[in-house]
Short mmCIF file of C-alpha atoms in Angstrom, two decimals:
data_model
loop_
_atom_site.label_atom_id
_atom_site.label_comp_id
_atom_site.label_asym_id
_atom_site.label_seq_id
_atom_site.Cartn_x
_atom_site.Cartn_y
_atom_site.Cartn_z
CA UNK E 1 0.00 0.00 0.00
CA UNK E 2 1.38 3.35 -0.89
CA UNK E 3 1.85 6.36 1.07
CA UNK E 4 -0.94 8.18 -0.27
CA UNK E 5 -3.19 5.47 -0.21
CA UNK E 6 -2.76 4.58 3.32
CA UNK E 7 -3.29 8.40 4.18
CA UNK E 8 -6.22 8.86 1.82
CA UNK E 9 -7.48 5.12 3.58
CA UNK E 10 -7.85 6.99 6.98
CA UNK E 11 -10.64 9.15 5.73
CA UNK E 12 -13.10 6.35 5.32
CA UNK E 13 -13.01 5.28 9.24
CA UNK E 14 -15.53 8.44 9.51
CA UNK E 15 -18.95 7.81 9.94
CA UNK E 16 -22.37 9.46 10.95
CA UNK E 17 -21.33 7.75 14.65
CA UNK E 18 -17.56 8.22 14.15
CA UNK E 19 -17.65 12.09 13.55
CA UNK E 20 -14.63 12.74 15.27
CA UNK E 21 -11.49 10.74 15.90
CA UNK E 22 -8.13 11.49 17.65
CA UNK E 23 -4.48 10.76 17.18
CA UNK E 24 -4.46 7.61 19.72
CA UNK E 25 -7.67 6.07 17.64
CA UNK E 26 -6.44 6.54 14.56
CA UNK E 27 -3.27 4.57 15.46
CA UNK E 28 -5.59 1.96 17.04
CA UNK E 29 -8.03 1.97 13.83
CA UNK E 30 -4.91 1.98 11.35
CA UNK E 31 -2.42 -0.68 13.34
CA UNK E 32 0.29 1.51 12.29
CA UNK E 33 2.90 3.50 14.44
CA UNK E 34 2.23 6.70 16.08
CA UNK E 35 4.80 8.69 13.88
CA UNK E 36 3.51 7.61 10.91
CA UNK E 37 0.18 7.91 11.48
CA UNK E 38 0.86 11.47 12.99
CA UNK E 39 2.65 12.85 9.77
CA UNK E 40 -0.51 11.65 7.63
CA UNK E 41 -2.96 13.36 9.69
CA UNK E 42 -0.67 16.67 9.50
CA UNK E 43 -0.46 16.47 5.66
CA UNK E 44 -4.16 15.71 5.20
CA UNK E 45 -5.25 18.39 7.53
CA UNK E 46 -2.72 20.70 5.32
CA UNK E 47 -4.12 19.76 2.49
CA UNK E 48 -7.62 20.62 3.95
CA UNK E 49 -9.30 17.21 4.02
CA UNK E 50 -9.18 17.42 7.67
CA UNK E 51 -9.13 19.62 10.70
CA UNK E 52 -8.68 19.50 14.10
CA UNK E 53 -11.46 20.13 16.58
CA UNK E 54 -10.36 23.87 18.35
CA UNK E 55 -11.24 21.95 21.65
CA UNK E 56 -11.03 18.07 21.72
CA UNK E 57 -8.06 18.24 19.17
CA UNK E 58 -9.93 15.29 17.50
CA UNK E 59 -9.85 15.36 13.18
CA UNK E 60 -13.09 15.55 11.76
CA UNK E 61 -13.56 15.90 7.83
CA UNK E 62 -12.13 19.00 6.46
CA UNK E 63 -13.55 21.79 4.06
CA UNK E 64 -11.92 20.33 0.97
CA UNK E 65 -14.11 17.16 1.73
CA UNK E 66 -17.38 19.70 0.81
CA UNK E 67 -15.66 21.82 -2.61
CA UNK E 68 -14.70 18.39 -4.29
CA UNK E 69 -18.15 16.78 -3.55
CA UNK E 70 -20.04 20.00 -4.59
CA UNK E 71 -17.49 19.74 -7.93
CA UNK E 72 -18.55 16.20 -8.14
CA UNK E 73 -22.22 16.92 -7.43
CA UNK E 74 -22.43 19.52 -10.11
CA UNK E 75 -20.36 17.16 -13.06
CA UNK E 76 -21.78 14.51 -12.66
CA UNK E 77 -24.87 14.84 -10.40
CA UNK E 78 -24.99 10.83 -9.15
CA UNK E 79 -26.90 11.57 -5.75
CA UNK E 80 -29.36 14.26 -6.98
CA UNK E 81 -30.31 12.07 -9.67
CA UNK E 82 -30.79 8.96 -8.37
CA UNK E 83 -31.99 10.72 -4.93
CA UNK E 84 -36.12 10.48 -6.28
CA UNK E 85 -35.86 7.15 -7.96
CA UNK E 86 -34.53 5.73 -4.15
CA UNK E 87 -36.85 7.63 -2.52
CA UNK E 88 -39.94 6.69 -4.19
CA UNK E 89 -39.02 3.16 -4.48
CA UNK E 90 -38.20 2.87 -0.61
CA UNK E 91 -42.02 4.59 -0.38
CA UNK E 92 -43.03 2.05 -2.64
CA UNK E 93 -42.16 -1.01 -1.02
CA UNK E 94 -42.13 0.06 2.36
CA UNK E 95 -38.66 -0.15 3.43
CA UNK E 96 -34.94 0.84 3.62
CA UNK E 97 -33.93 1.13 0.04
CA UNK E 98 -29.99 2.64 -0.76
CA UNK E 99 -28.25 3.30 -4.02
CA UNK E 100 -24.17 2.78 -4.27
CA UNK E 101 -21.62 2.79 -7.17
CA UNK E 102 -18.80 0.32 -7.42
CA UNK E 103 -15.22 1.73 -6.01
CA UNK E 104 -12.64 -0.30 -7.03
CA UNK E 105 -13.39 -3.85 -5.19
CA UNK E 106 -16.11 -2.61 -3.02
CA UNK E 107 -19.54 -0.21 -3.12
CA UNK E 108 -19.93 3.06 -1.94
CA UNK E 109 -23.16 4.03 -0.77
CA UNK E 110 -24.54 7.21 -2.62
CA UNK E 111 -28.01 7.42 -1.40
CA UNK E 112 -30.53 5.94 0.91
CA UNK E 113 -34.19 6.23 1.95
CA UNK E 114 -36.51 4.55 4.85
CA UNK E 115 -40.06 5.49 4.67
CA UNK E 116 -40.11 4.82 8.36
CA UNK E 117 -43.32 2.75 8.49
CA UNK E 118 -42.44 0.32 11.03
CA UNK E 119 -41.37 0.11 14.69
CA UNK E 120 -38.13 -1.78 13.96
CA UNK E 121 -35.87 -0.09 11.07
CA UNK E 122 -33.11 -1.69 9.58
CA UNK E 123 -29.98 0.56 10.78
CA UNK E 124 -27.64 1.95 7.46
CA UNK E 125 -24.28 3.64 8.31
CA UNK E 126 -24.07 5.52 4.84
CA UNK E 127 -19.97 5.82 5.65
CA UNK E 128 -19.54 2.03 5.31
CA UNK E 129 -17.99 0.67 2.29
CA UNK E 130 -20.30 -2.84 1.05
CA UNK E 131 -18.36 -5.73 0.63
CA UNK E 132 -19.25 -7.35 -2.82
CA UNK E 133 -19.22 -11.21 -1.53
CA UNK E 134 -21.57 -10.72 1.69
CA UNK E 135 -23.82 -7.80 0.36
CA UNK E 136 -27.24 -8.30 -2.25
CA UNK E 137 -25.70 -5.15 -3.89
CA UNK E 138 -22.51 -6.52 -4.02
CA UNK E 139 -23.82 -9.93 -5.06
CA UNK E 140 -26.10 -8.19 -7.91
CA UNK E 141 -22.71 -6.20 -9.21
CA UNK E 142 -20.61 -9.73 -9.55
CA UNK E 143 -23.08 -11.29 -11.55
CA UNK E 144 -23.46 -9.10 -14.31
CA UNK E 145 -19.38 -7.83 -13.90
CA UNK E 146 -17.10 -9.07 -16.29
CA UNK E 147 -15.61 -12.52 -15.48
CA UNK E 148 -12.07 -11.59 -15.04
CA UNK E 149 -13.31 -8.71 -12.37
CA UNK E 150 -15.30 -11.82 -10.72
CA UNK E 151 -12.19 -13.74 -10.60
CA UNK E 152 -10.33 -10.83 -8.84
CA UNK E 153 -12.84 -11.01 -5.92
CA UNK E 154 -13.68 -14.31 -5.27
CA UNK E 155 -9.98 -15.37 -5.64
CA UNK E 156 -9.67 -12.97 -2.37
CA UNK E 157 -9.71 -12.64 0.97
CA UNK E 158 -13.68 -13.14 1.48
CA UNK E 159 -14.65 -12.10 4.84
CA UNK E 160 -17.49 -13.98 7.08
CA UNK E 161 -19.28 -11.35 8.42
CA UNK E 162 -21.72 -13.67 10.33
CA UNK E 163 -22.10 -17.36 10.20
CA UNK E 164 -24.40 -17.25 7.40
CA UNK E 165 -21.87 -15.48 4.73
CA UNK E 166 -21.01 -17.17 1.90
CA UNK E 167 -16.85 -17.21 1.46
CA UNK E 168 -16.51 -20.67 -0.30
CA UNK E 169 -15.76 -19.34 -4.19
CA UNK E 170 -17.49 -22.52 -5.66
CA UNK E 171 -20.86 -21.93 -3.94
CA UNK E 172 -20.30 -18.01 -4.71
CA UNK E 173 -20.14 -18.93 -8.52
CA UNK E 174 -23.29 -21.19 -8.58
CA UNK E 175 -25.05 -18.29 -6.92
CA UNK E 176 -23.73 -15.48 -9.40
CA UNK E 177 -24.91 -17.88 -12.16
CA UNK E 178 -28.75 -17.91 -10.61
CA UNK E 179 -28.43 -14.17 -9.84
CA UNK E 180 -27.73 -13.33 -13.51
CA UNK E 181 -30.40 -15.79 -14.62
CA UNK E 182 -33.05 -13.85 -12.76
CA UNK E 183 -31.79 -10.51 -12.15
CA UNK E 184 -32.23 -10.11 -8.45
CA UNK E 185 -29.97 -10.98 -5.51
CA UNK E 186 -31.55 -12.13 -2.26
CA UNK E 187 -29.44 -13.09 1.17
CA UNK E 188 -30.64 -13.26 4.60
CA UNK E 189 -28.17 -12.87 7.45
CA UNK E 190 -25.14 -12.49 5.19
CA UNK E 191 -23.60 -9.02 6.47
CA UNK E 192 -26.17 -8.48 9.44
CA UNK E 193 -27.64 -11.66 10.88
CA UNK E 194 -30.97 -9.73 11.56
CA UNK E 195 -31.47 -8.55 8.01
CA UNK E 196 -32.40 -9.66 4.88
CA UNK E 197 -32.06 -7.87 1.67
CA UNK E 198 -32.22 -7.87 -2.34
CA UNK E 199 -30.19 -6.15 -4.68
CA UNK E 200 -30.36 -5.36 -8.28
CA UNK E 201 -27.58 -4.04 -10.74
CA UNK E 202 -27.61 -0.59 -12.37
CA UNK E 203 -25.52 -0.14 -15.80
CA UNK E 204 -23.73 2.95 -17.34
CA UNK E 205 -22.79 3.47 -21.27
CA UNK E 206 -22.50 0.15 -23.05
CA UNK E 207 -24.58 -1.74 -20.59
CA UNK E 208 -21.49 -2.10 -17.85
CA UNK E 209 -22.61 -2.56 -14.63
CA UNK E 210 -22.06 0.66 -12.42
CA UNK E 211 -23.55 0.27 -9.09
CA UNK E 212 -26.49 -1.36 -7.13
CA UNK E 213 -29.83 -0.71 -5.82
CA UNK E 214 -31.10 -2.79 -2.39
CA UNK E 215 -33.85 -2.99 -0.25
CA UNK E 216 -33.34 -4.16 2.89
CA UNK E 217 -35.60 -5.15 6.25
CA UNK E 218 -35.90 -7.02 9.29
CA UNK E 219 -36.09 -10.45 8.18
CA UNK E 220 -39.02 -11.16 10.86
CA UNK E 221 -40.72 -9.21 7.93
CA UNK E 222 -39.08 -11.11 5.02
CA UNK E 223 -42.10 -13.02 4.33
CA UNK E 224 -41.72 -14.75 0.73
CA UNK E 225 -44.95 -12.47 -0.81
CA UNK E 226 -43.17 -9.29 0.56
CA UNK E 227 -39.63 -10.08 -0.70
CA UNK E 228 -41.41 -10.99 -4.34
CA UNK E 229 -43.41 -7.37 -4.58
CA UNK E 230 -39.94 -5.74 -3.38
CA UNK E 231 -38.01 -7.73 -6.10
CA UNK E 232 -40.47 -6.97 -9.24
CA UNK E 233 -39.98 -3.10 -7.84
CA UNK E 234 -36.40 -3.29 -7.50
CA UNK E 235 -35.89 -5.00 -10.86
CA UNK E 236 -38.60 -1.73 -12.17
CA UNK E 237 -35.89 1.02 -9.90
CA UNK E 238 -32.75 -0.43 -11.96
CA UNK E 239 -34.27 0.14 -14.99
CA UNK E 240 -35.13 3.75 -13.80
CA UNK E 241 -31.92 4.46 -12.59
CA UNK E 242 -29.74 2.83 -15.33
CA UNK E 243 -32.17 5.76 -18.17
CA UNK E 244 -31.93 8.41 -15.26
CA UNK E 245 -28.24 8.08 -15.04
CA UNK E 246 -27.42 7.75 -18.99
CA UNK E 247 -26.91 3.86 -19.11
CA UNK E 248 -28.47 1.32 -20.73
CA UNK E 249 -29.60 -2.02 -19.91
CA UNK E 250 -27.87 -5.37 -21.43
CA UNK E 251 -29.65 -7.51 -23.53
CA UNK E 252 -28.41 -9.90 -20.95
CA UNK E 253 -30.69 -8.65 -17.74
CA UNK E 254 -34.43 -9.93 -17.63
CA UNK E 255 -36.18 -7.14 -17.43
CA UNK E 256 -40.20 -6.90 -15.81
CA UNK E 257 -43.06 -7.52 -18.90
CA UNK E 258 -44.02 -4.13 -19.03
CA UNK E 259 -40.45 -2.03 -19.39
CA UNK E 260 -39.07 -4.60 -21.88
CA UNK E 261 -39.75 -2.61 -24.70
CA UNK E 262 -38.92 0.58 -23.40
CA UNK E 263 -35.97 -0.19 -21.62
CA UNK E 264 -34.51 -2.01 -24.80
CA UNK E 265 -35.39 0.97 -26.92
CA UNK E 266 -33.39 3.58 -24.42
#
């Protein structure tokens, strides 16, 4: 790992519950020496992606965090776009639903939405990075990615997040192969063993899968009728968000009866 990349790394141990984090955590967080760690923060928080807390001394996400995401925002407006297709699907179907966008070997939330209908919510830290082997999303970006890409991950270190992930590469295959067929991930337990969720692939220029969509709830509520209506809306949502974000979908995905034609002719 190289310098910049292990000083640029630190930045994603933020979270909405992690606003704030001081020299001694960071070298806890990190596992590396105090010196080192030290002289990262230092040229980060020169650099203006951090700054220290005028009290605690803690680092907490710096001003050049908010002009490179409004530059981002305004080129290429990901989150503003695909911020009414989340929210009315999530409204739709009743539950959590989040949007992310593959980053390198893992996805990066963008967006998410929970109607708030129940007494038991399904918690979503929208700091994490989603592991593609233990995730719907992640599941629903491996089976349409390009073999080579799949290769990559499941010839890696695949993490068991509970007891019920899937790390063996064989059984990850077989699944990829019935996720592609019908065009909708489901796992229950995989990454939280209180949740399940389904996730659906969303494709840029040339039909290349891009990101994710997922819906996600309790799994007391997983009934097999609700986890059917969420999957015929989800697989409706990555159409809509594949047009809305200038993509198109492969000839490859099965898409619902009624947005074959359309979708093909997009």
């Amino acid at each position: 790992m190289g310098t910049i990349t292990k000083a640029l790394e630190m930045l994603n141990f933020f979270s909405d519950s992690r606003p704030q984090i001081g020299l001694s955590d960071f070298v806890r967080l990190t596992g590396r020496d105090k010196a080192t760690v030290h002289r990262h923060l230092v040229e980060l928080e020169q650099n203006g992606f951090l700054e220290q807390h005028p009290g605690t001394r803690a680092y907490r996400l710096g001003p050049a965090i908010l002009r490179l995401s409004a530059v981002r925002e305004a080129t290429y407006p990901v989150r503003s776009i695909l911020r009414p297709v989340v929210t009315e699907l999530a409204e739709e179907v009743g539950e959590l639903v989040h949007a992310s966008v593959l980053q390198g070997y893992r996805l990066s939330p963008v967006f998410h939405h929970d109607p708030m209908l129940h007494g038991t919510q399904v918690h979503f830290d929208q700091a994490e990075m989603l592991p593609l082997h233990a995730t719907s999303s992640g599941l629903a970006v491996l089976a349409y990615a390009p073999e080579p890409f799949r290769r990559s991950i499941l010839g890696g270190d695949l993490v068991a997040y509970t007891e019920r992930t899937v790390t063996d590469p064989a059984t990850l295959h077989v699944l990829l192969d019935e996720i592609h067929a019908g065009g909708v991930s489901r796992l229950s337990g995989a990454y939280d063993g209180e949740v399940t969720s389904q996730g659906v692939p969303v494709f840029g220029p040339g039909g290349s899968v891009t990101g994710a969509l997922s819906a996600a709830l309790p799994s007391v509520r997983a009934t097999p009728g609700t986890l059917d209506r969420i999957a015929a809306a989800l697989r409706a949502g990555a159409v809509r968000a594949t047009r809305v974000l200038g993509g198109e979908m492969p000839a490859r995905y099965p898409l619902p009866p009624q947005t074959t034609l359309e979708a093909r002719e997009v």
